[in-house]
Amino acid sequence: DIQMTQSPSSLSASVGDRVTITCRTSQSASIYLNWYQQKPGKAPNLLIYAASNLQSGVPSRFSGSGSGTDFTLTISSLQPEDFATYYCQQSYSAPLTFGGGTKVESK
Amino acid sequence: EVQLVESGGGLVQPGGSLRLSCAASGFTFGNYWMTWLRQAPGKGLEGVASIKKDGSEKYYVDSVKGRVTISRDNAKNSVYLQMNNLRAEDTAVYYCAKWRGSQSEFDHWGQGTLVTVSS
């Protein structure tokens, strides 16, 4: 199984900050890495697929990069509605696995 | 608009059974794999079971093999999760999600249904 390591597990930031979250896989996932946002009591929402593709309807302040084993989710200018937990997920090989999550909190 | 609506969750005793349902609309259901995922309270996400467009292939996470069966009815635009011999560690919110299959993402999720296994 491909193990996923997300960092940090939590961070504190202010509106307008640039936020970067990292996801590392235990073996190459090629470009098959997806990012989701989850707010309390809600289902996850797809933000980025295949490492760098913005899902339809997702604001352009979200971007993704990386390939192989190292991936990054960046929020260029944090907005109030972005305080949430973010998960990475590899879809390269079964079983599909998720990172442990990064909780973005208000400083 | 894609909609996925789960139902069937509830409180069940250890060793009991539940059948979850997910009703889909807003897309051609028979063209997509479907997956059930779960999230234990305060924990992360885990894929539980997936089923191919025509139901001919099914995959399960090791922890539920032999206890859980995924099925679908393309005529009813629905996917199901039959869960038997439930354990406390199966307690979670269960989500169904639309999936294009291998090497793709879960692009739409339902709102989830809570399963609580407790005596």
Coordinates of C-alpha atoms in Angstrom, one line a residue:
Chain A
D1 CA 0.0 0.0 0.0
I2 CA 1.1 3.6 -0.7
Q3 CA 1.5 5.4 2.6
M4 CA 0.7 9.1 2.7
T5 CA 2.4 11.7 4.9
Q6 CA 0.9 15.2 5.1
S7 CA 2.6 18.1 6.8
P8 CA 2.0 20.0 8.8
S9 CA -0.9 18.3 10.7
S10 CA -2.2 21.8 11.6
L11 CA -1.3 25.4 11.0
S12 CA -2.4 28.8 12.0
A13 CA -2.7 31.5 9.5
S14 CA -4.4 34.9 8.8
V15 CA -6.6 36.0 6.0
G16 CA -4.4 37.1 3.1
D17 CA -1.5 34.7 4.0
R18 CA 0.0 32.3 1.5
V19 CA -0.5 28.8 2.8
T20 CA 1.5 25.7 1.7
I21 CA 0.6 22.1 2.6
T22 CA 2.9 19.2 1.7
C23 CA 2.0 15.6 0.9
R24 CA 4.6 12.9 0.5
T25 CA 3.9 9.3 -0.7
S26 CA 5.9 6.3 0.3
Q27 CA 6.4 5.3 -3.4
S28 CA 5.8 7.1 -6.6
A29 CA 2.2 8.1 -7.3
S30 CA 3.2 9.7 -10.7
I31 CA 0.8 12.6 -11.0
Y32 CA -2.1 10.8 -9.5
L33 CA -2.5 12.9 -6.4
N34 CA -5.7 14.7 -5.5
W35 CA -6.6 17.3 -2.8
Y36 CA -9.8 17.8 -0.9
Q37 CA -11.2 20.4 1.4
Q38 CA -13.5 19.4 4.3
K39 CA -15.4 21.7 6.6
P40 CA -16.9 20.5 9.9
G41 CA -19.9 18.3 9.4
K42 CA -19.6 18.3 5.6
A43 CA -18.4 15.9 3.0
P44 CA -15.0 16.5 1.4
N45 CA -14.9 18.6 -1.7
L46 CA -12.5 18.0 -4.6
L47 CA -10.1 20.9 -5.1
I48 CA -7.2 19.6 -7.3
Y49 CA -6.9 16.4 -9.3
A50 CA -4.0 14.8 -11.0
A51 CA -1.6 17.0 -9.0
S52 CA -2.2 20.3 -10.6
N53 CA -5.6 20.4 -12.3
L54 CA -8.2 22.8 -10.7
Q55 CA -11.6 21.2 -10.3
S56 CA -14.4 23.2 -12.0
G57 CA -15.8 25.9 -9.7
V58 CA -12.8 26.0 -7.3
P59 CA -11.3 29.4 -6.9
S60 CA -8.0 30.1 -8.7
R61 CA -6.2 30.9 -5.4
F62 CA -5.9 27.1 -5.0
S63 CA -3.1 25.4 -6.9
G64 CA -1.3 22.1 -6.8
S65 CA 2.1 20.9 -7.9
G66 CA 4.4 18.0 -7.8
S67 CA 4.9 14.5 -9.2
G68 CA 6.5 11.3 -8.0
T69 CA 6.5 11.3 -4.3
D70 CA 6.3 15.0 -3.3
F71 CA 3.3 17.2 -3.8
T72 CA 2.1 20.6 -2.7
L73 CA -1.2 22.4 -2.2
T74 CA -0.9 26.2 -2.1
I75 CA -3.5 28.8 -1.2
S76 CA -2.2 32.0 -2.6
S77 CA -4.2 34.3 -0.4
L78 CA -6.2 32.7 2.4
Q79 CA -9.8 33.7 2.6
P80 CA -12.2 33.3 5.6
E81 CA -14.0 30.5 3.9
D82 CA -10.7 28.5 3.5
F83 CA -10.4 27.6 7.2
A84 CA -10.9 23.9 7.0
T85 CA -9.1 20.6 6.9
Y86 CA -7.3 19.5 3.7
Y87 CA -6.6 16.0 2.7
C88 CA -4.4 14.5 -0.1
Q89 CA -5.3 11.2 -1.7
Q90 CA -3.3 9.0 -4.1
S91 CA -5.2 7.4 -7.0
Y92 CA -2.2 5.7 -8.5
S93 CA -2.7 2.2 -7.1
A94 CA -5.2 0.3 -5.0
P95 CA -6.0 0.6 -2.2
L96 CA -6.5 4.3 -2.7
T97 CA -5.2 6.0 0.4
F98 CA -5.5 9.4 2.1
G99 CA -3.2 11.6 4.0
G100 CA -3.9 12.3 7.7
G101 CA -5.2 15.8 7.0
T102 CA -4.0 19.4 7.6
K103 CA -6.2 21.6 9.7
V104 CA -5.9 25.3 8.7
E105 CA -7.0 27.5 11.7
S106 CA -7.3 31.2 12.2
K107 CA -4.3 32.8 13.9
Chain B
E1 CA -26.5 19.0 -10.9
V2 CA -24.9 15.9 -9.5
Q3 CA -26.6 14.7 -6.3
L4 CA -25.7 11.7 -4.1
V5 CA -28.0 11.0 -1.2
E6 CA -27.1 8.3 1.4
S7 CA -29.5 6.7 3.8
G8 CA -29.7 3.7 6.1
G9 CA -27.3 4.6 8.8
G10 CA -28.2 4.3 12.5
L11 CA -27.4 2.7 15.8
V12 CA -26.7 -1.1 15.7
Q13 CA -25.3 -3.5 18.2
P14 CA -22.0 -5.3 17.7
G15 CA -22.5 -8.3 15.4
G16 CA -25.5 -6.6 13.8
S17 CA -26.2 -5.7 10.2
L18 CA -27.1 -2.6 8.2
R19 CA -27.7 -1.8 4.6
L20 CA -26.7 1.6 3.3
S21 CA -28.2 3.1 0.2
C22 CA -27.0 5.9 -2.1
A23 CA -29.4 7.4 -4.6
A24 CA -27.7 9.2 -7.5
S25 CA -29.0 11.8 -9.9
G26 CA -27.7 14.4 -12.3
F27 CA -25.3 12.2 -14.3
T28 CA -25.4 9.0 -16.3
F29 CA -25.0 6.6 -13.3
G30 CA -24.1 3.5 -15.4
N31 CA -21.0 5.3 -16.8
Y32 CA -19.2 5.6 -13.5
W33 CA -17.6 3.5 -10.8
M34 CA -19.0 4.2 -7.4
T35 CA -17.2 4.0 -4.1
W36 CA -18.1 4.0 -0.4
L37 CA -15.8 5.8 1.9
R38 CA -15.9 6.3 5.7
Q39 CA -14.6 8.7 8.3
A40 CA -14.5 7.6 12.0
P41 CA -15.3 10.4 14.5
G42 CA -12.4 12.9 14.5
K43 CA -10.4 10.7 12.1
G44 CA -9.3 10.7 8.5
L45 CA -10.8 9.2 5.4
E46 CA -10.8 5.6 4.2
G47 CA -12.0 3.9 1.1
V48 CA -14.3 1.0 2.0
A49 CA -15.5 -0.6 -1.2
S50 CA -15.7 0.2 -4.9
I51 CA -17.8 -1.2 -7.7
K52 CA -17.4 -1.0 -11.5
K53 CA -19.9 0.6 -13.8
D54 CA -21.6 -2.7 -14.6
G55 CA -21.0 -4.3 -11.3
S56 CA -18.6 -6.9 -12.7
E57 CA -15.7 -5.9 -10.5
K58 CA -15.7 -5.1 -6.8
Y59 CA -12.9 -4.1 -4.4
Y60 CA -12.8 -4.0 -0.6
V61 CA -10.4 -2.7 2.0
D62 CA -8.9 -5.5 4.0
S63 CA -10.6 -4.6 7.2
V64 CA -14.1 -5.2 5.8
K65 CA -13.5 -8.2 3.5
G66 CA -16.0 -11.0 4.2
R67 CA -18.3 -8.7 6.2
V68 CA -19.3 -6.1 3.6
T69 CA -20.9 -6.4 0.1
I70 CA -21.2 -3.5 -2.4
S71 CA -23.8 -3.7 -5.1
R72 CA -25.6 -1.5 -7.5
D73 CA -28.8 -1.2 -9.5
N74 CA -28.2 0.9 -12.6
A75 CA -32.0 0.9 -13.3
K76 CA -32.6 2.6 -10.0
N77 CA -29.4 4.8 -10.1
S78 CA -28.4 3.4 -6.7
V79 CA -25.5 1.8 -5.0
Y80 CA -25.7 -0.2 -1.8
L81 CA -23.4 -1.3 1.0
Q82 CA -24.5 -4.4 3.0
M83 CA -22.6 -4.5 6.3
N84 CA -22.7 -7.6 8.5
N85 CA -21.1 -8.6 11.7
L86 CA -20.5 -5.0 12.5
R87 CA -17.8 -4.0 15.0
A88 CA -17.2 -0.9 17.1
E89 CA -14.4 0.1 14.8
D90 CA -16.9 0.4 11.9
T91 CA -18.5 3.4 13.6
A92 CA -18.1 6.2 11.1
V93 CA -19.8 8.5 8.7
Y94 CA -20.2 6.6 5.4
Y95 CA -20.1 8.6 2.2
C96 CA -20.8 7.4 -1.3
A97 CA -18.8 9.0 -4.1
K98 CA -18.7 9.1 -7.8
W99 CA -15.5 7.8 -9.3
R100 CA -14.3 7.5 -12.9
G101 CA -12.1 4.5 -12.0
S102 CA -8.5 3.8 -11.8
Q103 CA -6.1 6.7 -11.4
S104 CA -8.9 9.2 -11.0
E105 CA -10.4 11.3 -8.3
F106 CA -13.7 11.3 -6.3
D107 CA -15.3 14.3 -7.9
H108 CA -18.7 14.2 -6.1
W109 CA -19.6 13.0 -2.6
G110 CA -22.9 12.5 -0.8
Q111 CA -23.6 14.2 2.5
G112 CA -22.9 11.0 4.5
T113 CA -24.8 8.8 6.8
L114 CA -23.7 8.0 10.3
V115 CA -23.3 4.4 11.4
T116 CA -22.8 3.8 15.2
V117 CA -21.9 0.4 16.4
S118 CA -22.5 0.2 20.2
S119 CA -24.2 -1.9 22.8

